[in-house]
PDB file of C-alpha atoms in Angstrom:
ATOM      1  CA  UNK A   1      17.604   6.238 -14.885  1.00 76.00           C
ATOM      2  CA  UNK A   2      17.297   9.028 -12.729  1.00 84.00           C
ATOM      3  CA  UNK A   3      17.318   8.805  -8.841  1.00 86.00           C
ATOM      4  CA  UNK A   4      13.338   8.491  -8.466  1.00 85.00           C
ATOM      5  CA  UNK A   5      13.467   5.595 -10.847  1.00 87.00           C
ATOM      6  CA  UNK A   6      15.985   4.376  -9.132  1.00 89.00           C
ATOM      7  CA  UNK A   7      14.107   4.193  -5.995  1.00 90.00           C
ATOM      8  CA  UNK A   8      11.285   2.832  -7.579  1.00 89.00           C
ATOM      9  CA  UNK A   9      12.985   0.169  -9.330  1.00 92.00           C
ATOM     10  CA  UNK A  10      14.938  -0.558  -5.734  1.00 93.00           C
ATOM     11  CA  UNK A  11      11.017  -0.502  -4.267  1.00 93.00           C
ATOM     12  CA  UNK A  12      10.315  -3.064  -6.821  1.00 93.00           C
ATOM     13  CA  UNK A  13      13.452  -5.366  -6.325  1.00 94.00           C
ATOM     14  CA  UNK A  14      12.252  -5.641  -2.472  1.00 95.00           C
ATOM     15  CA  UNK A  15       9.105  -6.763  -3.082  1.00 94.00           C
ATOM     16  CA  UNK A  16      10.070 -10.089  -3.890  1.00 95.00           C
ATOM     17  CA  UNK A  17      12.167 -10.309  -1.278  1.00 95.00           C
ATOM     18  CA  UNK A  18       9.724  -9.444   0.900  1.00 96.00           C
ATOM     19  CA  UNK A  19       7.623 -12.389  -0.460  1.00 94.00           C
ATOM     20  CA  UNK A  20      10.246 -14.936   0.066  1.00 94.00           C
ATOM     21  CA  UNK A  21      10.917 -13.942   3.526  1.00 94.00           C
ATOM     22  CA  UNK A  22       7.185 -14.744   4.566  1.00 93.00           C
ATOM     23  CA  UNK A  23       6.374 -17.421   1.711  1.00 91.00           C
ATOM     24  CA  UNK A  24       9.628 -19.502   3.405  1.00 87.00           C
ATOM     25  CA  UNK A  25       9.249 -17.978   6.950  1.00 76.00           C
ATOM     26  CA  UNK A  26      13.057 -18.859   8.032  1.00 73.00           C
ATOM     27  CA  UNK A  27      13.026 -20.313  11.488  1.00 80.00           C
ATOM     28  CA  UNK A  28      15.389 -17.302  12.426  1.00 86.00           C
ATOM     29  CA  UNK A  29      13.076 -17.599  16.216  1.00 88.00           C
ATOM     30  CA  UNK A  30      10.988 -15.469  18.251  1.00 89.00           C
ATOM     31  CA  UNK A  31      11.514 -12.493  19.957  1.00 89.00           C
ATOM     32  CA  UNK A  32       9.143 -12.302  23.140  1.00 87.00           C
ATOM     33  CA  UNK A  33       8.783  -8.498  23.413  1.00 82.00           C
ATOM     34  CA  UNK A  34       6.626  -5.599  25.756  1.00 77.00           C
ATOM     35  CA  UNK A  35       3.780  -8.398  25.749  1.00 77.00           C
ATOM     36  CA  UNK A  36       4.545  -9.514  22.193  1.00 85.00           C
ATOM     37  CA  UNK A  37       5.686 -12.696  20.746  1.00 87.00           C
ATOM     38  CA  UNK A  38       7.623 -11.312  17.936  1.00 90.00           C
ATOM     39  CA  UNK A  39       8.670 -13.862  15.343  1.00 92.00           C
ATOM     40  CA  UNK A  40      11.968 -12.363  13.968  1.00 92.00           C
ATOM     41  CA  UNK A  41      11.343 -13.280  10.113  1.00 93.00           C
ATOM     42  CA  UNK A  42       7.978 -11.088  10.222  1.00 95.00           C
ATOM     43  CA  UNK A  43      10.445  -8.347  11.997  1.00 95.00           C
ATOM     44  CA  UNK A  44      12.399  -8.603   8.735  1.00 95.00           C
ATOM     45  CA  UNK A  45       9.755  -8.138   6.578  1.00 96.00           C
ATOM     46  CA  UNK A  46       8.514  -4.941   8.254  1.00 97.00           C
ATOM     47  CA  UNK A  47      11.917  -3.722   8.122  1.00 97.00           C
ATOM     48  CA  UNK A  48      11.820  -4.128   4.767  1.00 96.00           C
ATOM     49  CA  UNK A  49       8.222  -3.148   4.092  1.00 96.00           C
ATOM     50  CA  UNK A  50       9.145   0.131   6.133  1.00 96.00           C
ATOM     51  CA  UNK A  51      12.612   0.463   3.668  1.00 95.00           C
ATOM     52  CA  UNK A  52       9.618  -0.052   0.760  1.00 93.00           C
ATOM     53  CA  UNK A  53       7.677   2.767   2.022  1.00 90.00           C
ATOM     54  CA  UNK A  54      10.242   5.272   2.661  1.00 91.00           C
ATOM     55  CA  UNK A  55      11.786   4.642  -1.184  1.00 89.00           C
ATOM     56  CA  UNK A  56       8.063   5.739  -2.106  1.00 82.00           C
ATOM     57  CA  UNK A  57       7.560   8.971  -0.174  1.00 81.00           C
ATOM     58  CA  UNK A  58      11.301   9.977  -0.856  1.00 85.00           C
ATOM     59  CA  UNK A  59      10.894   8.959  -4.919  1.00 81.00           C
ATOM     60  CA  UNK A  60       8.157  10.926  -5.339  1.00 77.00           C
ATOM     61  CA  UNK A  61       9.323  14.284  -3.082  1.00 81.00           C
ATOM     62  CA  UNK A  62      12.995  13.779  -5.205  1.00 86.00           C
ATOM     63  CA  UNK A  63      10.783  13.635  -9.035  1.00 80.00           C
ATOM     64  CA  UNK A  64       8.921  16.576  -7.892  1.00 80.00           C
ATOM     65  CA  UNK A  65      10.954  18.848  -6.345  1.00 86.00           C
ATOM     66  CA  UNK A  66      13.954  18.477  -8.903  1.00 85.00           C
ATOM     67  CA  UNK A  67      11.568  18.138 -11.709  1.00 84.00           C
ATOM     68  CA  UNK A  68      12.655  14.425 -12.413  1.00 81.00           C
ATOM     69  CA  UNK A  69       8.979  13.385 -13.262  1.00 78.00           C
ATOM     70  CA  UNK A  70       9.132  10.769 -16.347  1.00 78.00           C
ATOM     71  CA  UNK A  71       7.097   8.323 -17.728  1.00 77.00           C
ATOM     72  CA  UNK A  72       8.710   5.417 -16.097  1.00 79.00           C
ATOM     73  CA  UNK A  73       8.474   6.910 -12.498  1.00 77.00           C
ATOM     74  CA  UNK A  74       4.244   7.616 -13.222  1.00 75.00           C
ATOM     75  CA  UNK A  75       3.960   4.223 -14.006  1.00 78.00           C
ATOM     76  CA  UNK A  76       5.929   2.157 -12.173  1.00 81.00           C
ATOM     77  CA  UNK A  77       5.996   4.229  -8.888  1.00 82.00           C
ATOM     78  CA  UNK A  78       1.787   3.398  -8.341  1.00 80.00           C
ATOM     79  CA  UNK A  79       2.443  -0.081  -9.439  1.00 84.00           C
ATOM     80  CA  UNK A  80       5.006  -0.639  -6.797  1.00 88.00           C
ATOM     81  CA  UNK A  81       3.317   0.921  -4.239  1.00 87.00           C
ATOM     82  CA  UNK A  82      -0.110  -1.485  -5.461  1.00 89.00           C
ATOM     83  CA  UNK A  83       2.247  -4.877  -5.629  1.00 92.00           C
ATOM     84  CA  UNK A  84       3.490  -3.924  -2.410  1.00 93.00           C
ATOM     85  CA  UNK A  85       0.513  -3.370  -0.543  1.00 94.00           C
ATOM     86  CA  UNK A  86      -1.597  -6.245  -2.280  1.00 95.00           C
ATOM     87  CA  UNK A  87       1.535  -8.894  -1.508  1.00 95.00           C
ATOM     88  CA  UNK A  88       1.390  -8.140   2.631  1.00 97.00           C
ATOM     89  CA  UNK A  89      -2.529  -8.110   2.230  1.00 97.00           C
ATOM     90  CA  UNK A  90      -2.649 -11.500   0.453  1.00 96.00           C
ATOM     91  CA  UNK A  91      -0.283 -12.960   2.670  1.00 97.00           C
ATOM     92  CA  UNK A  92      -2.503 -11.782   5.731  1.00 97.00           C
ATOM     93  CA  UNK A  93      -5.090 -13.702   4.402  1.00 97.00           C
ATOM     94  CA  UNK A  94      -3.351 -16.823   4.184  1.00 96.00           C
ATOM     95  CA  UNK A  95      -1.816 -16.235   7.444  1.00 96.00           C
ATOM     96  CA  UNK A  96      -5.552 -15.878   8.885  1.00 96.00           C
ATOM     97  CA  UNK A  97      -5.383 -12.178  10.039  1.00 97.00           C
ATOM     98  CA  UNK A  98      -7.229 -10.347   7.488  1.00 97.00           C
ATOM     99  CA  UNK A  99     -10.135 -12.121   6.055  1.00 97.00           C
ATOM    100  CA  UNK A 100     -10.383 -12.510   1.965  1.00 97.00           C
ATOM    101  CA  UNK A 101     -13.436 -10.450   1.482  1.00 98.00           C
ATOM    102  CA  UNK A 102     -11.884  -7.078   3.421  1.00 97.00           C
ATOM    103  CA  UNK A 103      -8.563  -7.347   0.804  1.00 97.00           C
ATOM    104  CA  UNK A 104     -10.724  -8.289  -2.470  1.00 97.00           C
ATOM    105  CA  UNK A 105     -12.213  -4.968  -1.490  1.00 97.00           C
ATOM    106  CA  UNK A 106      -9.015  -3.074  -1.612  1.00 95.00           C
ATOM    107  CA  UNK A 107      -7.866  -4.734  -4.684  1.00 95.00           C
ATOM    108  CA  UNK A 108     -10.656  -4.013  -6.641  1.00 95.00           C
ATOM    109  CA  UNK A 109     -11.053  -0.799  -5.507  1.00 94.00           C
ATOM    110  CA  UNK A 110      -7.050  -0.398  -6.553  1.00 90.00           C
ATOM    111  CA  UNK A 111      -7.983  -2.070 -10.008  1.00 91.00           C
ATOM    112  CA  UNK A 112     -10.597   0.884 -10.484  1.00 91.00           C
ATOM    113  CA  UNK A 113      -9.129   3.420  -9.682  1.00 87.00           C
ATOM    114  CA  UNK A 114      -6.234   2.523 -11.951  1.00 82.00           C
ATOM    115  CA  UNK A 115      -8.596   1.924 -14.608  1.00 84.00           C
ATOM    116  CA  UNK A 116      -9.848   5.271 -13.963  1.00 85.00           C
ATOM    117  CA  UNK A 117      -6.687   7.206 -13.973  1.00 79.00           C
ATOM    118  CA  UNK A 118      -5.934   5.066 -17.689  1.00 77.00           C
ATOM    119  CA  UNK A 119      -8.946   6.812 -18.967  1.00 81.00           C
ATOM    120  CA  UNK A 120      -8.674   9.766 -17.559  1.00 79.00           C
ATOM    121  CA  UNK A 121      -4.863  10.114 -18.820  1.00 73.00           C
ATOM    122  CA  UNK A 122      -6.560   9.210 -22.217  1.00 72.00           C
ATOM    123  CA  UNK A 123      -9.379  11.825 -22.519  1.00 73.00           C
ATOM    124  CA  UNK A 124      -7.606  14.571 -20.959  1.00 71.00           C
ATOM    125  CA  UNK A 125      -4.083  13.478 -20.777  1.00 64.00           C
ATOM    126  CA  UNK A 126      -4.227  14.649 -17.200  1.00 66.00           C
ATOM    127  CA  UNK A 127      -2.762  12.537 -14.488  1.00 63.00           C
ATOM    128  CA  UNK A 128      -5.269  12.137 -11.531  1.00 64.00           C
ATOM    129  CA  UNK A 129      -3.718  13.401  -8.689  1.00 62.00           C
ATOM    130  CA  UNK A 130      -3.702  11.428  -5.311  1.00 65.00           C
ATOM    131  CA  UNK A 131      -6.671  13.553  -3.341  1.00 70.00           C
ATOM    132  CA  UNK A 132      -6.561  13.246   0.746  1.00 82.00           C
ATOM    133  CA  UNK A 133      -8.982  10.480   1.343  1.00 82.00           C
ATOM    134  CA  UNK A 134      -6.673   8.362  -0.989  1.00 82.00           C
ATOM    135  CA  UNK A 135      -3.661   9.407   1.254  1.00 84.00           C
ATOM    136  CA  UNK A 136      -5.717   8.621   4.160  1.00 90.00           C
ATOM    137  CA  UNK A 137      -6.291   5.334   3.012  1.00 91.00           C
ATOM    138  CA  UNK A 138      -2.319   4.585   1.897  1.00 89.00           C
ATOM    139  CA  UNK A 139      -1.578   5.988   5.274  1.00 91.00           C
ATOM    140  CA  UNK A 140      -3.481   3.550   6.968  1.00 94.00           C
ATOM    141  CA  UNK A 141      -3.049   0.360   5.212  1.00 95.00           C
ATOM    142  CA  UNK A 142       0.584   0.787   5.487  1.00 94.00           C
ATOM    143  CA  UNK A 143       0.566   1.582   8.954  1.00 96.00           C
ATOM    144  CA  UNK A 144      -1.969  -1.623   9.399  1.00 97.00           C
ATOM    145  CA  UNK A 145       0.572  -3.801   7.715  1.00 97.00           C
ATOM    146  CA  UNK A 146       3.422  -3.060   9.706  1.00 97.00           C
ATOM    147  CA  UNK A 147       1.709  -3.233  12.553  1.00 97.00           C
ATOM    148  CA  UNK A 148       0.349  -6.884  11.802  1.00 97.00           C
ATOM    149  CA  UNK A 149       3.706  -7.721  10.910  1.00 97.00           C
ATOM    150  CA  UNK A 150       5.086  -6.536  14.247  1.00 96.00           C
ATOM    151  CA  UNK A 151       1.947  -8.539  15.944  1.00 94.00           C
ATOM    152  CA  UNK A 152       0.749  -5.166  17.638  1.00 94.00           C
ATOM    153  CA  UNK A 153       4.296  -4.504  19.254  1.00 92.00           C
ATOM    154  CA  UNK A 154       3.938  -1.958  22.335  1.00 88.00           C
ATOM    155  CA  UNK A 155      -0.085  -2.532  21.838  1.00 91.00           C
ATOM    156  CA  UNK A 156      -0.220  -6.178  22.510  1.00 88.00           C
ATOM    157  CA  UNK A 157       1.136  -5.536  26.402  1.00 86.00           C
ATOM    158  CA  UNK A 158      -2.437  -3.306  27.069  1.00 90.00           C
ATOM    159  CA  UNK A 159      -4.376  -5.513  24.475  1.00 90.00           C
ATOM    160  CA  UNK A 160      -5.135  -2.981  21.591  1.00 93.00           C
ATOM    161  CA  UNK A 161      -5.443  -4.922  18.793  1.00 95.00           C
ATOM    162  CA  UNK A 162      -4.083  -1.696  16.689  1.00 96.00           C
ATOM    163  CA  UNK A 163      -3.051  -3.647  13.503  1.00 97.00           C
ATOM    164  CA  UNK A 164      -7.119  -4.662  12.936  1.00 97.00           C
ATOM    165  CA  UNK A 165      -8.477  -1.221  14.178  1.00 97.00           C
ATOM    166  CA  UNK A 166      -6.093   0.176  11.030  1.00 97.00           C
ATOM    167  CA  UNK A 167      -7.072  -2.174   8.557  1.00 97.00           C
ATOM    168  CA  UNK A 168     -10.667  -1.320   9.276  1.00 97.00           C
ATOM    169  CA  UNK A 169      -9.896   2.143   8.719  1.00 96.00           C
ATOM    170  CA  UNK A 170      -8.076   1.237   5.825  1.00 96.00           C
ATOM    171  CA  UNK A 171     -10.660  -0.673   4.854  1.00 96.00           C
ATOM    172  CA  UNK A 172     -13.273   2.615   5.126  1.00 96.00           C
ATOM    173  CA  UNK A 173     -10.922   5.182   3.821  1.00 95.00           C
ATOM    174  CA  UNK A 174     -10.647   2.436   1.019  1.00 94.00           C
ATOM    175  CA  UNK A 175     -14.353   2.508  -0.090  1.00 95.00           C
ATOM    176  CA  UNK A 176     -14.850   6.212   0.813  1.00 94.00           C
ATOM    177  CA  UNK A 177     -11.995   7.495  -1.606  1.00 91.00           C
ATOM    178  CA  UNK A 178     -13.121   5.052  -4.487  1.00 92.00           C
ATOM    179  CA  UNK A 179     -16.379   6.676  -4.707  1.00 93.00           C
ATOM    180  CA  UNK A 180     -15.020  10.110  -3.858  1.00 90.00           C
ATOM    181  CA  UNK A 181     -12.659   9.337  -7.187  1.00 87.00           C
ATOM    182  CA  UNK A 182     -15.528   7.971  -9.126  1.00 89.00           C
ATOM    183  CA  UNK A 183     -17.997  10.796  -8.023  1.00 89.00           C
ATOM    184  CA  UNK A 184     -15.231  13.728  -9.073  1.00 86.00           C
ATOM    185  CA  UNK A 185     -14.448  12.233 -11.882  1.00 83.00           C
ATOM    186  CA  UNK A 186     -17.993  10.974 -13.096  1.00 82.00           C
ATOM    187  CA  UNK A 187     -17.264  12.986 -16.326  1.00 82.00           C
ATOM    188  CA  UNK A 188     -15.301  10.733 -18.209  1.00 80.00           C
ATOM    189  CA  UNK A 189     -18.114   8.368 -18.472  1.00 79.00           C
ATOM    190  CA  UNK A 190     -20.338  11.120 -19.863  1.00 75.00           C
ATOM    191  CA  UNK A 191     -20.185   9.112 -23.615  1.00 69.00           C
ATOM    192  CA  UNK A 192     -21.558   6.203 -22.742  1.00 59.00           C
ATOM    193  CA  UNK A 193     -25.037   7.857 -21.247  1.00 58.00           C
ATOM    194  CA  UNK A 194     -25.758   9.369 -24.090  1.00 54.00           C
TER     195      UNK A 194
END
């Protein structure tokens, strides 16, 4: 259990946690905030969705630049990053601030794409690397869920509703990079139109 792994399995143990905190929503109070009324159990969870997030970019720079890369880290570390993601978006939608149809998007567009790095790991036994729309489109869905979990804090005083404007350019970069992984990778189909 090398450091990455560790990371990733710490990434992993948080997610529930995270969960709990806005399944249960402790009436810890509200902050009221630069225009913002804050309450301080979604605080929590962005601190820890923000501790989630750094465990992923430092896992990965760690595996790669001390050649730590295993088996364990190129499966769990996507799957944490997914769970993560899809837990704050599912909560949104209970919460009302994302509606269903704009997260089934992203999940099945996750679901895909990880079906599509299986086969592609498979026929080739390359791993499909992460290409810049896709980074693009993690980039912006986490900064949308913070953001929604911070109810727009320093954006709510001049009424930018920034959390929304990111999840619609999640929500873009989301489609856009599915297709761009599809279309690239078109190849690996090639048997069954024959």
């Amino acid at each position: 259990m090398n450091l990455p792994n560790k990371l990733t399995v710490f990434r992993i143990i948080l997610i529930p946690v995270f969960m709990i905190i806005l399944a249960v929503d402790p009436a810890w109070g509200i902050w009221s905030v630069a225009g913002t009324q804050l309450p301080i159990s979604h605080f929590v969870a962005a601190i820890i969705f923000i501790v989630a997030s750094l465990t992923d970019f430092l896992d990965g720079q760690i595996a790669r630049r001390q050649n730590l890369v295993t088996n364990f880290g190129k499966f769990a570390d996507p799957l944490a990053d997914k769970l993560l993601v899809m837990t704050a978006l599912i909560f949104f939608v209970q919460f009302n601030w994302v509606p269903a149809w704009m997260v089934a998007i992203i999940i099945i567009r996750e679901l895909s794409i990880t079906g599509l790095r299986t086969l592609i790991v498979e026929n080739n036994g390359k791993v499909l690397a992460a290409a810049m729309p896709g980074k693009i489109k993690t980039a912006s869905q986490m900064v949308a869920i913070i953001f929604f979990l911070l109810h727009d804090f320093g954006f709510a005083a001049v009424h930018i509703p920034f959390a929304e404007i990111m999840i619609w350019i999640a929500l873009i970069a989301t489609i856009y990079s599915g297709i761009d992984y599809f279309y690239k990778n078109r190849d690996v189909f090639n048997d069954g139109f024959k």
